[in-house]
Amino acid sequence: MSKSTEIPIAHIDDPESIQNLLEALRHLHGPEFDFGVETWQGQSVLSAPPNKTVYRFIMRSQKATITLKTGDWVRGLHPTAEPLARATSETQEPLWPGDAIVTNSETGDAIIDGTGVYYAITTHTTAYQAPKVAFLRNLTDHPGGCAAYDHAFRREVIPPEKTGPNAADKMGTNRVNEHTLDMRPDRLPLPSKHHHGQVQTPQGPINHTETALVLPRSAYGLPLPNGTEDGYAIIYRNPLTKGTTDAFEVPLRPGSIVVTPSTANSLYGHSFANAFAMLVAVPGFVAPYVMIQEP
């Protein structure tokens, strides 16, 4: 199995790799989307341009908080809350790696403090009802996909809104979706080997990417499979014609970012052999999930 950097790969502590990754994502998705990796220190006000929504996924935080206002929509407000609930008072809540913040004209600005790093996607606002913030720690587990073992840590932070099976526009209101999984080599079943296709719309197929934002398992008290936070993903070239036979490994550690693209001319599949990661889909988890066949 070879090793390769032919797909976009970066780490939040390596500015040059981040710049290359952002340029690749902009090329893959065109002007409807923009991407960034940003650091904040001290109090910051997060906003969005007119008619745009900005999704920010926290990858690193230290003594970080977000200010909630009465009436804010929150996903995972507390462990016993409905998945999406309104804040009933103004409070400051801790921000952990794995949390997500969404700003647009509906959610309003977000005030954060402390220090941290987030991965951001800016796109057009749709009718999708996003929370101002989603707290990963308070969401419930839904094992499946790449974390289908019993009691798997698999939590839907920005879940898709499904379209009907016969809908001509599979994208629907979705532009960005995300879920977080603990994909382990020491549980069965193992993470699946799969790929996603392009997303079908009336204007034609849209490029799809799934981006892994690797988090520290220690933030959630999860056991380390090999006594280390390090892991890896396996990327499959041309899975439609070569199955699992043409593949390469990508080493992962907290702060790693890895993009698996699906375009008309460049289709890759993956399996996360060992990773705790936020998986971010653009334009959402609305592309077919196709198992890669063994030779």
mmCIF file of C-alpha atoms in Angstrom:
data_model
loop_
_atom_site.group_PDB
_atom_site.id
_atom_site.type_symbol
_atom_site.label_atom_id
_atom_site.label_comp_id
_atom_site.label_asym_id
_atom_site.label_seq_id
_atom_site.Cartn_x
_atom_site.Cartn_y
_atom_site.Cartn_z
ATOM 1 C CA MET A 1 0.000 0.000 0.000
ATOM 2 C CA SER A 2 1.479 3.328 -1.057
ATOM 3 C CA LYS A 3 1.427 6.641 0.743
ATOM 4 C CA SER A 4 0.317 9.761 -1.097
ATOM 5 C CA THR A 5 -0.667 13.404 -0.718
ATOM 6 C CA GLU A 6 -2.694 13.517 -3.948
ATOM 7 C CA ILE A 7 -5.842 14.443 -2.026
ATOM 8 C CA PRO A 8 -6.065 17.606 0.132
ATOM 9 C CA ILE A 9 -4.360 16.904 3.485
ATOM 10 C CA ALA A 10 -3.361 19.451 6.149
ATOM 11 C CA HIS A 11 -2.779 20.096 9.831
ATOM 12 C CA ILE A 12 -3.935 23.161 11.757
ATOM 13 C CA ASP A 13 -0.351 23.815 12.921
ATOM 14 C CA ASP A 14 1.013 23.845 9.334
ATOM 15 C CA PRO A 15 -0.075 27.101 7.596
ATOM 16 C CA GLU A 16 1.245 26.121 4.166
ATOM 17 C CA SER A 17 -0.686 22.838 4.127
ATOM 18 C CA ILE A 18 -3.822 24.667 5.292
ATOM 19 C CA GLN A 19 -3.534 27.204 2.467
ATOM 20 C CA ASN A 20 -3.152 24.434 -0.101
ATOM 21 C CA LEU A 21 -6.134 22.564 1.325
ATOM 22 C CA LEU A 22 -8.371 25.663 1.256
ATOM 23 C CA GLU A 23 -7.440 26.394 -2.350
ATOM 24 C CA ALA A 24 -8.246 22.803 -3.312
ATOM 25 C CA LEU A 25 -11.665 22.985 -1.627
ATOM 26 C CA ARG A 26 -12.500 26.256 -3.371
ATOM 27 C CA HIS A 27 -11.579 24.700 -6.686
ATOM 28 C CA LEU A 28 -13.709 21.611 -5.983
ATOM 29 C CA HIS A 29 -16.824 23.504 -4.894
ATOM 30 C CA GLY A 30 -16.712 26.759 -6.825
ATOM 31 C CA PRO A 31 -18.009 30.205 -5.823
ATOM 32 C CA GLU A 32 -21.038 28.978 -3.850
ATOM 33 C CA PHE A 33 -18.730 27.995 -0.977
ATOM 34 C CA ASP A 34 -15.752 29.473 0.811
ATOM 35 C CA PHE A 35 -13.523 27.808 3.389
ATOM 36 C CA GLY A 36 -11.210 28.876 6.187
ATOM 37 C CA VAL A 37 -9.269 27.732 9.222
ATOM 38 C CA GLU A 38 -9.220 30.462 11.851
ATOM 39 C CA THR A 39 -7.738 31.036 15.317
ATOM 40 C CA TRP A 40 -9.351 33.204 17.972
ATOM 41 C CA GLN A 41 -7.929 34.582 21.191
ATOM 42 C CA GLY A 42 -10.001 36.525 23.679
ATOM 43 C CA GLN A 43 -13.522 37.761 23.077
ATOM 44 C CA SER A 44 -14.571 37.552 19.440
ATOM 45 C CA VAL A 45 -17.827 38.290 17.644
ATOM 46 C CA LEU A 46 -18.637 35.805 14.889
ATOM 47 C CA SER A 47 -20.969 36.958 12.140
ATOM 48 C CA ALA A 48 -21.957 36.140 8.553
ATOM 49 C CA PRO A 49 -22.169 38.195 5.348
ATOM 50 C CA PRO A 50 -25.667 39.126 4.116
ATOM 51 C CA ASN A 51 -27.650 36.149 2.780
ATOM 52 C CA LYS A 52 -24.856 33.786 3.862
ATOM 53 C CA THR A 53 -24.497 31.146 6.558
ATOM 54 C CA VAL A 54 -21.158 30.356 8.194
ATOM 55 C CA TYR A 55 -20.631 26.930 9.778
ATOM 56 C CA ARG A 56 -17.708 26.826 12.226
ATOM 57 C CA PHE A 57 -16.438 23.504 13.596
ATOM 58 C CA ILE A 58 -14.288 23.719 16.734
ATOM 59 C CA MET A 59 -11.093 21.677 16.434
ATOM 60 C CA ARG A 60 -9.152 23.027 19.419
ATOM 61 C CA SER A 61 -10.229 25.073 22.435
ATOM 62 C CA GLN A 62 -8.880 26.242 25.760
ATOM 63 C CA LYS A 63 -11.029 27.942 28.396
ATOM 64 C CA ALA A 64 -13.406 28.750 25.551
ATOM 65 C CA THR A 65 -17.026 29.815 25.980
ATOM 66 C CA ILE A 66 -19.987 30.979 23.932
ATOM 67 C CA THR A 67 -22.653 33.406 25.166
ATOM 68 C CA LEU A 68 -26.211 32.161 24.673
ATOM 69 C CA LYS A 69 -29.110 34.570 24.535
ATOM 70 C CA THR A 70 -32.696 33.790 25.493
ATOM 71 C CA GLY A 71 -34.413 32.228 22.484
ATOM 72 C CA ASP A 72 -31.284 30.950 20.724
ATOM 73 C CA TRP A 73 -31.745 27.598 19.022
ATOM 74 C CA VAL A 74 -29.278 25.108 20.504
ATOM 75 C CA ARG A 75 -28.617 21.512 19.575
ATOM 76 C CA GLY A 76 -27.674 19.505 22.669
ATOM 77 C CA LEU A 77 -28.567 22.330 25.070
ATOM 78 C CA HIS A 78 -28.169 19.875 27.949
ATOM 79 C CA PRO A 79 -28.215 16.064 28.201
ATOM 80 C CA THR A 80 -31.977 15.805 28.723
ATOM 81 C CA ALA A 81 -33.035 18.453 26.204
ATOM 82 C CA GLU A 82 -34.751 17.823 22.902
ATOM 83 C CA PRO A 83 -32.208 17.620 20.055
ATOM 84 C CA LEU A 84 -33.053 21.200 19.068
ATOM 85 C CA ALA A 85 -34.271 23.495 21.846
ATOM 86 C CA ARG A 86 -34.380 27.194 22.664
ATOM 87 C CA ALA A 87 -32.199 28.671 25.395
ATOM 88 C CA THR A 88 -34.372 29.979 28.221
ATOM 89 C CA SER A 89 -31.860 32.421 29.695
ATOM 90 C CA GLU A 90 -28.623 34.200 28.890
ATOM 91 C CA THR A 91 -25.669 32.036 29.894
ATOM 92 C CA GLN A 92 -22.046 31.348 29.065
ATOM 93 C CA GLU A 93 -21.376 27.752 28.085
ATOM 94 C CA PRO A 94 -18.045 25.970 27.529
ATOM 95 C CA LEU A 95 -16.933 25.296 23.943
ATOM 96 C CA TRP A 96 -15.260 21.928 23.409
ATOM 97 C CA PRO A 97 -13.524 20.433 20.402
ATOM 98 C CA GLY A 98 -16.321 18.921 18.313
ATOM 99 C CA ASP A 99 -18.846 21.702 18.947
ATOM 100 C CA ALA A 100 -20.266 23.670 16.009
ATOM 101 C CA ILE A 101 -21.344 27.326 15.734
ATOM 102 C CA VAL A 102 -23.632 28.606 12.966
ATOM 103 C CA THR A 103 -24.210 32.263 12.164
ATOM 104 C CA ASN A 104 -26.615 33.865 9.708
ATOM 105 C CA SER A 105 -29.403 36.433 9.763
ATOM 106 C CA GLU A 106 -31.640 33.979 11.644
ATOM 107 C CA THR A 107 -29.235 32.843 14.373
ATOM 108 C CA GLY A 108 -27.562 36.231 14.743
ATOM 109 C CA ASP A 109 -23.966 36.868 15.746
ATOM 110 C CA ALA A 110 -22.149 34.626 18.221
ATOM 111 C CA ILE A 111 -19.903 35.919 21.021
ATOM 112 C CA ILE A 112 -17.073 33.575 21.997
ATOM 113 C CA ASP A 113 -14.156 33.876 24.407
ATOM 114 C CA GLY A 114 -11.015 31.991 25.357
ATOM 115 C CA THR A 115 -8.763 30.575 22.638
ATOM 116 C CA GLY A 116 -9.203 28.011 19.924
ATOM 117 C CA VAL A 117 -9.154 26.991 16.282
ATOM 118 C CA TYR A 118 -12.123 26.313 14.013
ATOM 119 C CA TYR A 119 -12.720 25.118 10.464
ATOM 120 C CA ALA A 120 -15.256 27.334 8.672
ATOM 121 C CA ILE A 121 -17.498 26.986 5.632
ATOM 122 C CA THR A 122 -19.461 29.914 4.212
ATOM 123 C CA THR A 123 -22.354 29.320 1.815
ATOM 124 C CA HIS A 124 -25.756 30.648 0.775
ATOM 125 C CA THR A 125 -28.490 30.616 3.399
ATOM 126 C CA THR A 126 -31.344 28.191 2.748
ATOM 127 C CA ALA A 127 -34.443 27.112 4.666
ATOM 128 C CA TYR A 128 -32.338 24.587 6.637
ATOM 129 C CA GLN A 129 -32.892 25.240 10.361
ATOM 130 C CA ALA A 130 -29.452 25.294 11.909
ATOM 131 C CA PRO A 131 -28.753 25.907 15.597
ATOM 132 C CA LYS A 132 -26.633 28.818 16.770
ATOM 133 C CA VAL A 133 -24.476 26.232 18.525
ATOM 134 C CA ALA A 134 -24.409 22.448 18.873
ATOM 135 C CA PHE A 135 -22.766 20.912 21.939
ATOM 136 C CA LEU A 136 -21.348 17.514 21.006
ATOM 137 C CA ARG A 137 -21.055 16.399 24.639
ATOM 138 C CA ASN A 138 -24.829 16.531 25.171
ATOM 139 C CA LEU A 139 -25.964 14.738 22.015
ATOM 140 C CA THR A 140 -27.070 11.116 21.999
ATOM 141 C CA ASP A 141 -25.321 8.294 20.176
ATOM 142 C CA HIS A 142 -26.719 6.727 17.016
ATOM 143 C CA PRO A 143 -24.387 3.855 16.018
ATOM 144 C CA GLY A 144 -24.139 3.201 12.288
ATOM 145 C CA GLY A 145 -22.029 3.810 9.205
ATOM 146 C CA CYS A 146 -18.351 3.883 10.153
ATOM 147 C CA ALA A 147 -19.157 3.456 13.859
ATOM 148 C CA ALA A 148 -21.720 0.660 13.934
ATOM 149 C CA TYR A 149 -20.440 -1.285 16.940
ATOM 150 C CA ASP A 150 -22.470 -1.529 20.157
ATOM 151 C CA HIS A 151 -22.524 1.729 22.152
ATOM 152 C CA ALA A 152 -20.486 3.541 19.482
ATOM 153 C CA PHE A 153 -19.812 7.250 19.880
ATOM 154 C CA ARG A 154 -21.629 8.535 16.780
ATOM 155 C CA ARG A 155 -23.428 11.853 17.149
ATOM 156 C CA GLU A 156 -25.185 13.964 14.521
ATOM 157 C CA VAL A 157 -24.174 17.574 15.053
ATOM 158 C CA ILE A 158 -25.497 19.130 11.811
ATOM 159 C CA PRO A 159 -27.731 16.347 10.438
ATOM 160 C CA PRO A 160 -29.069 16.274 6.868
ATOM 161 C CA GLU A 161 -32.645 17.038 5.897
ATOM 162 C CA LYS A 162 -33.538 14.118 3.678
ATOM 163 C CA THR A 163 -35.306 14.636 0.371
ATOM 164 C CA GLY A 164 -37.857 12.190 -1.016
ATOM 165 C CA PRO A 165 -36.587 9.112 -2.887
ATOM 166 C CA ASN A 166 -37.878 10.480 -6.209
ATOM 167 C CA ALA A 167 -36.769 14.086 -5.710
ATOM 168 C CA ALA A 168 -34.943 15.549 -8.710
ATOM 169 C CA ASP A 169 -32.912 17.758 -6.367
ATOM 170 C CA LYS A 170 -31.107 15.558 -3.846
ATOM 171 C CA MET A 171 -29.376 18.551 -2.283
ATOM 172 C CA GLY A 172 -32.589 20.038 -0.916
ATOM 173 C CA THR A 173 -31.954 22.627 1.813
ATOM 174 C CA ASN A 174 -28.623 21.053 2.753
ATOM 175 C CA ARG A 175 -25.343 22.812 2.042
ATOM 176 C CA VAL A 176 -23.242 21.519 4.961
ATOM 177 C CA ASN A 177 -23.810 18.547 7.270
ATOM 178 C CA GLU A 178 -21.596 17.024 9.966
ATOM 179 C CA HIS A 179 -21.473 14.107 12.354
ATOM 180 C CA THR A 180 -18.765 12.962 14.744
ATOM 181 C CA LEU A 181 -17.640 9.356 15.113
ATOM 182 C CA ASP A 182 -15.147 7.329 17.113
ATOM 183 C CA MET A 183 -13.952 4.977 14.378
ATOM 184 C CA ARG A 184 -11.993 2.243 16.120
ATOM 185 C CA PRO A 185 -9.817 -0.721 15.120
ATOM 186 C CA ASP A 186 -10.636 -2.555 18.360
ATOM 187 C CA ARG A 187 -14.418 -2.895 17.923
ATOM 188 C CA LEU A 188 -16.569 -4.895 15.518
ATOM 189 C CA PRO A 189 -17.819 -4.193 12.946
ATOM 190 C CA LEU A 190 -14.819 -2.234 11.718
ATOM 191 C CA PRO A 191 -15.321 1.117 9.923
ATOM 192 C CA SER A 192 -16.766 0.518 6.474
ATOM 193 C CA LYS A 193 -14.958 0.907 3.157
ATOM 194 C CA HIS A 194 -17.181 3.177 1.097
ATOM 195 C CA HIS A 195 -17.460 6.146 -1.213
ATOM 196 C CA HIS A 196 -20.029 8.821 -2.015
ATOM 197 C CA GLY A 197 -21.059 9.922 -5.475
ATOM 198 C CA GLN A 198 -21.825 13.382 -6.759
ATOM 199 C CA VAL A 199 -25.086 15.009 -5.666
ATOM 200 C CA GLN A 200 -27.817 15.107 -8.299
ATOM 201 C CA THR A 201 -29.657 18.404 -8.893
ATOM 202 C CA PRO A 202 -31.838 19.740 -11.745
ATOM 203 C CA GLN A 203 -28.825 21.775 -12.893
ATOM 204 C CA GLY A 204 -26.665 18.650 -13.075
ATOM 205 C CA PRO A 205 -24.395 16.761 -10.689
ATOM 206 C CA ILE A 206 -22.596 18.688 -7.931
ATOM 207 C CA ASN A 207 -19.148 17.779 -6.620
ATOM 208 C CA HIS A 208 -19.164 16.177 -3.164
ATOM 209 C CA THR A 209 -16.492 16.168 -0.480
ATOM 210 C CA GLU A 210 -16.274 14.550 2.918
ATOM 211 C CA THR A 211 -13.723 16.229 5.169
ATOM 212 C CA ALA A 212 -12.380 14.613 8.337
ATOM 213 C CA LEU A 213 -11.443 16.997 11.162
ATOM 214 C CA VAL A 214 -9.502 14.863 13.636
ATOM 215 C CA LEU A 215 -10.195 15.521 17.341
ATOM 216 C CA PRO A 216 -8.456 14.352 20.528
ATOM 217 C CA ARG A 217 -10.196 11.331 22.058
ATOM 218 C CA SER A 218 -8.983 12.578 25.441
ATOM 219 C CA ALA A 219 -11.413 15.518 25.259
ATOM 220 C CA TYR A 220 -14.284 13.043 25.733
ATOM 221 C CA GLY A 221 -12.526 10.490 27.920
ATOM 222 C CA LEU A 222 -12.522 7.894 25.140
ATOM 223 C CA PRO A 223 -10.014 5.037 25.440
ATOM 224 C CA LEU A 224 -7.015 5.109 23.112
ATOM 225 C CA PRO A 225 -6.924 1.965 20.945
ATOM 226 C CA ASN A 226 -3.119 1.833 20.764
ATOM 227 C CA GLY A 227 -2.190 4.005 23.722
ATOM 228 C CA THR A 228 -1.814 7.044 21.445
ATOM 229 C CA GLU A 229 -3.949 9.696 19.771
ATOM 230 C CA ASP A 230 -2.331 8.855 16.421
ATOM 231 C CA GLY A 231 -4.350 6.954 13.810
ATOM 232 C CA TYR A 232 -4.791 6.651 10.075
ATOM 233 C CA ALA A 233 -7.225 6.527 7.189
ATOM 234 C CA ILE A 234 -7.115 4.372 4.075
ATOM 235 C CA ILE A 235 -7.982 6.130 0.806
ATOM 236 C CA TYR A 236 -9.112 4.115 -2.235
ATOM 237 C CA ARG A 237 -8.420 5.318 -5.762
ATOM 238 C CA ASN A 238 -10.955 4.516 -8.473
ATOM 239 C CA PRO A 239 -13.157 2.350 -6.223
ATOM 240 C CA LEU A 240 -15.698 1.744 -9.008
ATOM 241 C CA THR A 241 -13.146 -0.032 -11.188
ATOM 242 C CA LYS A 242 -10.448 -1.167 -8.773
ATOM 243 C CA GLY A 243 -12.405 -1.853 -5.584
ATOM 244 C CA THR A 244 -10.025 -1.929 -2.620
ATOM 245 C CA THR A 245 -6.924 -2.944 -4.615
ATOM 246 C CA ASP A 246 -5.519 0.561 -5.244
ATOM 247 C CA ALA A 247 -5.162 2.321 -1.895
ATOM 248 C CA PHE A 248 -2.871 4.446 0.253
ATOM 249 C CA GLU A 249 -2.622 5.365 3.934
ATOM 250 C CA VAL A 250 -2.911 8.833 5.443
ATOM 251 C CA PRO A 251 -1.521 9.255 8.992
ATOM 252 C CA LEU A 252 -3.810 11.175 11.352
ATOM 253 C CA ARG A 253 -3.444 12.996 14.659
ATOM 254 C CA PRO A 254 -5.568 15.612 16.419
ATOM 255 C CA GLY A 255 -5.641 18.678 14.189
ATOM 256 C CA SER A 256 -5.338 16.723 10.940
ATOM 257 C CA ILE A 257 -7.714 17.599 8.089
ATOM 258 C CA VAL A 258 -8.273 15.154 5.219
ATOM 259 C CA VAL A 259 -10.588 15.669 2.230
ATOM 260 C CA THR A 260 -12.102 12.789 0.236
ATOM 261 C CA PRO A 261 -13.428 14.195 -3.067
ATOM 262 C CA SER A 262 -16.032 12.894 -5.467
ATOM 263 C CA THR A 263 -16.134 14.546 -8.888
ATOM 264 C CA ALA A 264 -16.936 13.380 -12.412
ATOM 265 C CA ASN A 265 -13.226 12.847 -13.064
ATOM 266 C CA SER A 266 -11.859 12.065 -9.612
ATOM 267 C CA LEU A 267 -13.643 9.634 -7.305
ATOM 268 C CA TYR A 268 -12.044 8.425 -4.076
ATOM 269 C CA GLY A 269 -13.341 6.215 -1.293
ATOM 270 C CA HIS A 270 -12.139 5.817 2.260
ATOM 271 C CA SER A 271 -12.191 3.898 5.499
ATOM 272 C CA PHE A 272 -11.106 5.480 8.749
ATOM 273 C CA ALA A 273 -9.149 2.616 10.217
ATOM 274 C CA ASN A 274 -8.497 4.526 13.447
ATOM 275 C CA ALA A 275 -9.788 8.056 14.002
ATOM 276 C CA PHE A 276 -12.025 10.178 16.218
ATOM 277 C CA ALA A 277 -13.222 12.853 13.832
ATOM 278 C CA MET A 278 -15.851 15.307 12.761
ATOM 279 C CA LEU A 279 -16.945 14.318 9.254
ATOM 280 C CA VAL A 280 -18.130 17.344 7.289
ATOM 281 C CA ALA A 281 -20.017 16.813 4.025
ATOM 282 C CA VAL A 282 -20.450 19.449 1.319
ATOM 283 C CA PRO A 283 -23.120 19.848 0.023
ATOM 284 C CA GLY A 284 -24.339 17.553 2.774
ATOM 285 C CA PHE A 285 -24.750 13.865 3.515
ATOM 286 C CA VAL A 286 -27.180 13.538 0.625
ATOM 287 C CA ALA A 287 -24.990 11.604 -1.817
ATOM 288 C CA PRO A 288 -25.332 7.812 -2.075
ATOM 289 C CA TYR A 289 -23.296 5.750 0.409
ATOM 290 C CA VAL A 290 -21.730 2.975 -1.683
ATOM 291 C CA MET A 291 -19.786 0.068 -0.206
ATOM 292 C CA ILE A 292 -16.471 -0.667 -1.960
ATOM 293 C CA GLN A 293 -16.282 -4.252 -3.093
ATOM 294 C CA GLU A 294 -13.373 -6.467 -2.084
ATOM 295 C CA PRO A 295 -11.467 -8.066 -4.991
#
